[in-house]
Backbone as JSON Lines, residues from 0, in Angstrom:
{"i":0,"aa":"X","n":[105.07,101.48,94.69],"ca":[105.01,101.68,96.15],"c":[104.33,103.01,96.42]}
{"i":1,"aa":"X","n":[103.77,103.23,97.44],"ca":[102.69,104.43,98.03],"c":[102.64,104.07,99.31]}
{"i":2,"aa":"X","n":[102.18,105.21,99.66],"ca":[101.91,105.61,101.15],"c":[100.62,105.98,101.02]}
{"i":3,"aa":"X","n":[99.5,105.43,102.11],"ca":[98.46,105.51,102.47],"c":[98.04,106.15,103.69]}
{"i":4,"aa":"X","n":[97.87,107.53,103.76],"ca":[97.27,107.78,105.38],"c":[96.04,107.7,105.14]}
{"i":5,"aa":"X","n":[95.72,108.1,106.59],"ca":[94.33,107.96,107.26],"c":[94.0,108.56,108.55]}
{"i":6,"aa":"X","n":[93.13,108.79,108.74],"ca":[92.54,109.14,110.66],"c":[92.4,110.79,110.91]}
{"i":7,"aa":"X","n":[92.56,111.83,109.49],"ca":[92.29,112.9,109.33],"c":[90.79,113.18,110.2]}
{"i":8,"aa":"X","n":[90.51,114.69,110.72],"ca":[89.16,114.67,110.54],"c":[88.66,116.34,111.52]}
{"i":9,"aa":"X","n":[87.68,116.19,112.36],"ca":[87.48,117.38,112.47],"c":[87.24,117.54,114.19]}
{"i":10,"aa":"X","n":[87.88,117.96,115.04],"ca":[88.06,117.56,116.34],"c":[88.23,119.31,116.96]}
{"i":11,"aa":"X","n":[87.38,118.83,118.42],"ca":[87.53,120.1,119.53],"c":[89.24,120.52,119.8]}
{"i":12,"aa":"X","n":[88.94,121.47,120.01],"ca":[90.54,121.82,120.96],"c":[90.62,121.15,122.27]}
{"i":13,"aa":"X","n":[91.91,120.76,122.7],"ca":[92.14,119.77,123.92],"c":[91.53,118.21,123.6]}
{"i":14,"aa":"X","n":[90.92,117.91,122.09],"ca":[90.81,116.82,121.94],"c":[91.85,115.92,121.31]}
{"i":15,"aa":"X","n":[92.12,114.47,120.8],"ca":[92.59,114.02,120.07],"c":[92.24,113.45,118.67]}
{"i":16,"aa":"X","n":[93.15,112.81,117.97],"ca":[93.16,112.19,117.02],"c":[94.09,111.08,116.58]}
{"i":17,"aa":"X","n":[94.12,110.54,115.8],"ca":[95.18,109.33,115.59],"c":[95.12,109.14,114.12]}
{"i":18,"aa":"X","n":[96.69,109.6,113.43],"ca":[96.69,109.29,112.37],"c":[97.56,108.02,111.98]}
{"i":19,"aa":"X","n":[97.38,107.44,111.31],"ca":[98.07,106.06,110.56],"c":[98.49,106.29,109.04]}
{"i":20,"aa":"X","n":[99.29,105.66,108.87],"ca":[100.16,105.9,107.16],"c":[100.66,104.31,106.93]}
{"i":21,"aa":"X","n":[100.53,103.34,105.99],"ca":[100.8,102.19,105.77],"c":[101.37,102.36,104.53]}
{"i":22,"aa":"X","n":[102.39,101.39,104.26],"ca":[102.82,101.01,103.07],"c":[102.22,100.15,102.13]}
{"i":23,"aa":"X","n":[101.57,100.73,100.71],"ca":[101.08,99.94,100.05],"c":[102.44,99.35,98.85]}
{"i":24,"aa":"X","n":[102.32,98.4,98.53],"ca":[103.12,97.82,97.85],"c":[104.49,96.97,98.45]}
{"i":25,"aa":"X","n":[105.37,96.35,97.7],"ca":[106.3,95.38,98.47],"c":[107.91,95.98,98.46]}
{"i":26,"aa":"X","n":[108.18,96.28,99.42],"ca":[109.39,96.82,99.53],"c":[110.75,96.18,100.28]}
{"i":27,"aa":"X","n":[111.82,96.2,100.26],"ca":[112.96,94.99,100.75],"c":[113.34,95.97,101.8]}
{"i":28,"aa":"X","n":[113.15,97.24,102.35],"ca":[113.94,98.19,103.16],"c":[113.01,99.35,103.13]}
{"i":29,"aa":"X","n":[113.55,99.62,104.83],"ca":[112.49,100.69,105.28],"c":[113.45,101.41,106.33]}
{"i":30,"aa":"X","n":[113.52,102.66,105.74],"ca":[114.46,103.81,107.11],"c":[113.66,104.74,107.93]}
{"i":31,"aa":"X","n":[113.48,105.91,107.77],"ca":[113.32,106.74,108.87],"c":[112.01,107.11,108.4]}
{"i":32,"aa":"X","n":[110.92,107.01,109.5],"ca":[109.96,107.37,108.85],"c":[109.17,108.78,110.04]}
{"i":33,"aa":"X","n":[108.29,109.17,109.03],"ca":[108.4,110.53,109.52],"c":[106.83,111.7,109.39]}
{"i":34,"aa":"X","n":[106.29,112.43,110.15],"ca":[105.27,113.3,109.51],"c":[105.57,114.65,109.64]}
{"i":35,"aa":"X","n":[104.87,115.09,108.83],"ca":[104.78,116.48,108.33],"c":[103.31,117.16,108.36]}
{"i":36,"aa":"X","n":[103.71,118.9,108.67],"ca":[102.37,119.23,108.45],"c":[102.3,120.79,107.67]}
{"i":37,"aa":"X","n":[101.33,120.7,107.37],"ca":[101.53,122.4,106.31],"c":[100.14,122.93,106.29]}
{"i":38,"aa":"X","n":[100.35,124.18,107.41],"ca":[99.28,125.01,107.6],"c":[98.64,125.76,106.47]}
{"i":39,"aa":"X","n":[97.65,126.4,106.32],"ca":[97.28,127.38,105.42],"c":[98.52,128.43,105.22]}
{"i":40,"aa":"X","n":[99.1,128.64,104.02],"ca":[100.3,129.87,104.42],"c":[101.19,129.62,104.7]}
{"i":41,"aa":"X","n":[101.16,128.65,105.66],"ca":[102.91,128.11,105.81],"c":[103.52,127.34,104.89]}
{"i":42,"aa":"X","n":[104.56,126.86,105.34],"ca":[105.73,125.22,104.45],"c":[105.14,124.38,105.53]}
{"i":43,"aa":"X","n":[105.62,123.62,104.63],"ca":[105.27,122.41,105.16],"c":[106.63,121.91,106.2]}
{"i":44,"aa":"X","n":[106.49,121.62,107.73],"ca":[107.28,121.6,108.14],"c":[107.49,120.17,108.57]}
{"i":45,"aa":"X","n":[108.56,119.73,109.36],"ca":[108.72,117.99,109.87],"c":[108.35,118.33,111.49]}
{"i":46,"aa":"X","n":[107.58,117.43,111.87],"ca":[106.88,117.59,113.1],"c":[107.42,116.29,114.02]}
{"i":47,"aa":"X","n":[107.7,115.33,113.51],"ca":[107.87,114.0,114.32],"c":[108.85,112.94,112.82]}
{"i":48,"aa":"X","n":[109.7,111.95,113.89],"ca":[110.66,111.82,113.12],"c":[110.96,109.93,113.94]}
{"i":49,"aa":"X","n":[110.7,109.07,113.41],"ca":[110.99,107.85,113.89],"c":[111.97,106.85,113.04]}
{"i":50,"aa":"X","n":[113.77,107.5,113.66],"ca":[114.15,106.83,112.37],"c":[114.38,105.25,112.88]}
{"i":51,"aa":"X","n":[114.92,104.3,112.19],"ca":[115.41,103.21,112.09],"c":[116.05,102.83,112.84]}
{"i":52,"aa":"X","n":[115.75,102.08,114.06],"ca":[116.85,101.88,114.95],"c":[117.09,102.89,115.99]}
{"i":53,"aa":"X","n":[116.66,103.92,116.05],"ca":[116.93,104.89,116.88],"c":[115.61,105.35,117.45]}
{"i":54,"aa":"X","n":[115.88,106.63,118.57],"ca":[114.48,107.21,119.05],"c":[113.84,108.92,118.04]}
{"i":55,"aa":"X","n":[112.79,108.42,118.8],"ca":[111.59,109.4,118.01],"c":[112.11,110.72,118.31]}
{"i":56,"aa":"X","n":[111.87,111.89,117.35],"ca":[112.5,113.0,117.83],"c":[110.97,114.12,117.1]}
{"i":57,"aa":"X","n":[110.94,115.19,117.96],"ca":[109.6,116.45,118.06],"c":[110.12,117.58,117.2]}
{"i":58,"aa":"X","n":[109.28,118.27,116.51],"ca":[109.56,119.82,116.59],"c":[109.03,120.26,118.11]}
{"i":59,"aa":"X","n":[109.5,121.14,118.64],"ca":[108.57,121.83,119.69],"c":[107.42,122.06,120.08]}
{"i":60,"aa":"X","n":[106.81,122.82,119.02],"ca":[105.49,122.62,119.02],"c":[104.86,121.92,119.05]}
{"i":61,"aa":"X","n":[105.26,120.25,119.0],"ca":[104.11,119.21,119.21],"c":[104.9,118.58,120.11]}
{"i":62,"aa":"X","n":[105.87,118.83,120.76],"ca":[106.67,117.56,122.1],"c":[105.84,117.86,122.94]}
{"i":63,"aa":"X","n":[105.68,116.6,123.86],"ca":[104.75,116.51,124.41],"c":[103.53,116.29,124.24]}
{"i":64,"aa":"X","n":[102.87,116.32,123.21],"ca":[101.71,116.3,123.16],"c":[101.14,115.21,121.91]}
{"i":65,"aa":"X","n":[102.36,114.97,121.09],"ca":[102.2,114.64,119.5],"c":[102.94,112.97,120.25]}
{"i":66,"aa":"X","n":[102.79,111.61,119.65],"ca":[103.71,110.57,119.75],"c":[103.69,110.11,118.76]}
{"i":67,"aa":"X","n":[105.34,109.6,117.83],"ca":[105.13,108.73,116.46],"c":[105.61,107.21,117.25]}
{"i":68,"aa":"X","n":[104.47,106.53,116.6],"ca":[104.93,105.42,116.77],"c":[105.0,104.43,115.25]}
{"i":69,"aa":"X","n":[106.02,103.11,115.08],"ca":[106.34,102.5,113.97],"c":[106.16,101.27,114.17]}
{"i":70,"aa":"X","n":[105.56,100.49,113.39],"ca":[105.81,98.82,113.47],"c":[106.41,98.55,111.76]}
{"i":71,"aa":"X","n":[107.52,98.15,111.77],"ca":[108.6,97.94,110.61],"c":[108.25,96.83,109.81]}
{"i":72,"aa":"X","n":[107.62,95.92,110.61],"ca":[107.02,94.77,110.12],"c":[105.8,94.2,109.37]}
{"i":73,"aa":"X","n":[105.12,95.49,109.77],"ca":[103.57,95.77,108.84],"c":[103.68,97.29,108.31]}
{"i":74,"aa":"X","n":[104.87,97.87,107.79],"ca":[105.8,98.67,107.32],"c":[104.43,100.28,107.92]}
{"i":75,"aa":"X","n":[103.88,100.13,108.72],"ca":[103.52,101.52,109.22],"c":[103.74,101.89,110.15]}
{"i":76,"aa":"X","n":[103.0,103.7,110.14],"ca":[103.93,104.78,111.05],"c":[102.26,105.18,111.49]}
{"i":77,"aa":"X","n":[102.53,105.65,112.69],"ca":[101.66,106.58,113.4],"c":[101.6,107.54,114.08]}
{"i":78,"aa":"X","n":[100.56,108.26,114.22],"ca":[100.77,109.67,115.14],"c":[99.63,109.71,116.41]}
{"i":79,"aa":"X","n":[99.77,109.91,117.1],"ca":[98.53,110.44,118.07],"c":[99.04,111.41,119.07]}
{"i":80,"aa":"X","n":[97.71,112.12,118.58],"ca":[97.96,113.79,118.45],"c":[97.04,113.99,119.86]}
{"i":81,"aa":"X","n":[97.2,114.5,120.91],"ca":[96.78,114.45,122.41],"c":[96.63,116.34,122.33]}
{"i":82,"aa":"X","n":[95.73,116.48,123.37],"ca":[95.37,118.48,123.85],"c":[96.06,119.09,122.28]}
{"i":83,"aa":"X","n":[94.92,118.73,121.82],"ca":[95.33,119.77,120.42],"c":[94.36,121.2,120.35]}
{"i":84,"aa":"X","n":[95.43,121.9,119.61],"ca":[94.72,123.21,119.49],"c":[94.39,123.72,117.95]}
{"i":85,"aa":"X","n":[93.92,124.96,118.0],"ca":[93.66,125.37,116.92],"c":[94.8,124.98,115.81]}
{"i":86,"aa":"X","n":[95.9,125.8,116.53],"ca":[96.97,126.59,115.57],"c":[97.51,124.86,114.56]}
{"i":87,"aa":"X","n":[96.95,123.7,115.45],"ca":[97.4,122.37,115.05],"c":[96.93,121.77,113.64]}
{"i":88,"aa":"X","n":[95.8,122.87,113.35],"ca":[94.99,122.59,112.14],"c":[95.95,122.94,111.02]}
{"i":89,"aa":"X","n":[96.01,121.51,109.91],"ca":[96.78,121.61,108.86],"c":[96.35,120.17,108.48]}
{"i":90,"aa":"X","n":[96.95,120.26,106.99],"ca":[97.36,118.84,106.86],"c":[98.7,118.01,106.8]}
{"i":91,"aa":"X","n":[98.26,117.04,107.01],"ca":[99.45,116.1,107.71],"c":[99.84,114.95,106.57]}
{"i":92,"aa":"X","n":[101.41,115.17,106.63],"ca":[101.68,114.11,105.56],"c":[102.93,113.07,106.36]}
{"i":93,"aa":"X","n":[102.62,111.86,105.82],"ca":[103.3,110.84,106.27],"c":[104.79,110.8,105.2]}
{"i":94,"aa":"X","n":[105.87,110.5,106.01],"ca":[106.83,110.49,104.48],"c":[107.79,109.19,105.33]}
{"i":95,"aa":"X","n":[108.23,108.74,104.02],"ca":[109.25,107.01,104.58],"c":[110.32,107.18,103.42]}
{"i":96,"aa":"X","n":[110.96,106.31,103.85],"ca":[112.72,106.54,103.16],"c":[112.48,104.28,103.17]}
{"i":97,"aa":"X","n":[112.05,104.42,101.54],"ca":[111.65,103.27,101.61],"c":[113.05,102.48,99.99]}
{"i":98,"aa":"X","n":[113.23,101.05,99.85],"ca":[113.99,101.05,99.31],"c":[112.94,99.91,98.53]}
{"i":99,"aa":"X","n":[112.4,99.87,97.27],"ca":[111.35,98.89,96.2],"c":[112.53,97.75,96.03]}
{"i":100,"aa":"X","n":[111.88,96.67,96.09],"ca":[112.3,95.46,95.77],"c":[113.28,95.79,94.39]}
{"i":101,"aa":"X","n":[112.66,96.61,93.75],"ca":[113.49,96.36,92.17],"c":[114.39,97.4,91.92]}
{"i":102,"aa":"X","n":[115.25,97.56,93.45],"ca":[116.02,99.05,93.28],"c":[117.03,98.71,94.89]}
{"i":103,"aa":"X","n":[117.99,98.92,94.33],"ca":[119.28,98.84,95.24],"c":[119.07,99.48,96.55]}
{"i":104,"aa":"X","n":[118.26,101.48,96.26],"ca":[118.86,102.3,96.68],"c":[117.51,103.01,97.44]}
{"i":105,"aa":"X","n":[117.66,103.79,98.66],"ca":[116.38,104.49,99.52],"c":[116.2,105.54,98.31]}
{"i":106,"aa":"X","n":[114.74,105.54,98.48],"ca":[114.04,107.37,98.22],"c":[113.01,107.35,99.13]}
{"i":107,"aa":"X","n":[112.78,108.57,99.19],"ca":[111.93,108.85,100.03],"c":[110.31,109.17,99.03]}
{"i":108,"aa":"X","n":[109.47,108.72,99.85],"ca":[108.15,108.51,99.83],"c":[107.27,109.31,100.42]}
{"i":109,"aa":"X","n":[105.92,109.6,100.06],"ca":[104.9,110.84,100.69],"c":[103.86,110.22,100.78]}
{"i":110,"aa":"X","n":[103.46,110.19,101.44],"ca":[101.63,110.24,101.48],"c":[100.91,111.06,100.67]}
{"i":111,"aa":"X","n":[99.08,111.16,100.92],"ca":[98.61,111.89,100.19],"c":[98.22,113.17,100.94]}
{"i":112,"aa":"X","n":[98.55,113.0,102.13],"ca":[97.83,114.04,103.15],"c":[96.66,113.79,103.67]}
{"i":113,"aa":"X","n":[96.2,114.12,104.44],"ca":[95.29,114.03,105.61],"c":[94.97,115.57,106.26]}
{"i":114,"aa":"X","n":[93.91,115.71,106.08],"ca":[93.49,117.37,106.86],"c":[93.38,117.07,107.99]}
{"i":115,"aa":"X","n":[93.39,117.68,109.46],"ca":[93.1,117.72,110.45],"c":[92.34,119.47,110.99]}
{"i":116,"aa":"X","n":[91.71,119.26,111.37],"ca":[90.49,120.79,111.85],"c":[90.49,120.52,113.41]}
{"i":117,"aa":"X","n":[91.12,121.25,113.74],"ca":[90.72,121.88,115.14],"c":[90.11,123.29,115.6]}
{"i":118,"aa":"X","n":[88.82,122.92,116.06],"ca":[88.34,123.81,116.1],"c":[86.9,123.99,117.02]}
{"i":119,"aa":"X","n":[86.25,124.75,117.38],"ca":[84.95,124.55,118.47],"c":[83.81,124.88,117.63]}
């Protein structure tokens, strides 16, 4: 099992983007799924959070402006990232709390990352 993002790239300030993360491989269970981003210098922090059954939850810095959305059924997660700014430039990782057909029990899962550049 893997995680596949996509929709990285190199965008104005106050522009957007739209990232996508799919599940490759066959899995019986899928929980909270989620992105992350990690600036030059920084950790990598949790930015958006869509668990299972419940509603989407922000860090600050992107409420408002950031939306995750999930379809459980074609086991992917998304982001679209609205009036972005500089400081937004990082890369972005997709992560899922996924459970493999040949395993009782959740772990959690990463993407490979995705850069995003904001910038003029």
């Amino acid at each position: 099992v893997q995680l596949q993002a996509s929709g990285g790239g190199l965008v104005h300030p106050g522009g957007s983007l739209r990232l996508s993360c799919r599940v490759s491989g066959v899995v019986s269970g899928i929980g909270a799924m989620r992105w992350y981003r990690q600036a030059p210098g920084h950790q990598r922090e949790a930015i958006a959070t869509f668990p299972s059954g419940g509603s989407a939850s922000y860090a600050d810095s992107v409420k408002g402006r950031f939306t995750i959305s999930r379809d459980s059924a074609k086991a992917t997660v998304a982001l679209q990232m609205n009036s972005l700014k500089a400081e937004d430039t990082a890369v972005y990782y997709c992560n899922m709390d996924l459970r493999p057909v040949t395993s009782v029990s959740f772990r959690e899962y990463w993407g490979q990352g995705t850069l995003v550049t904001v910038s003029s």
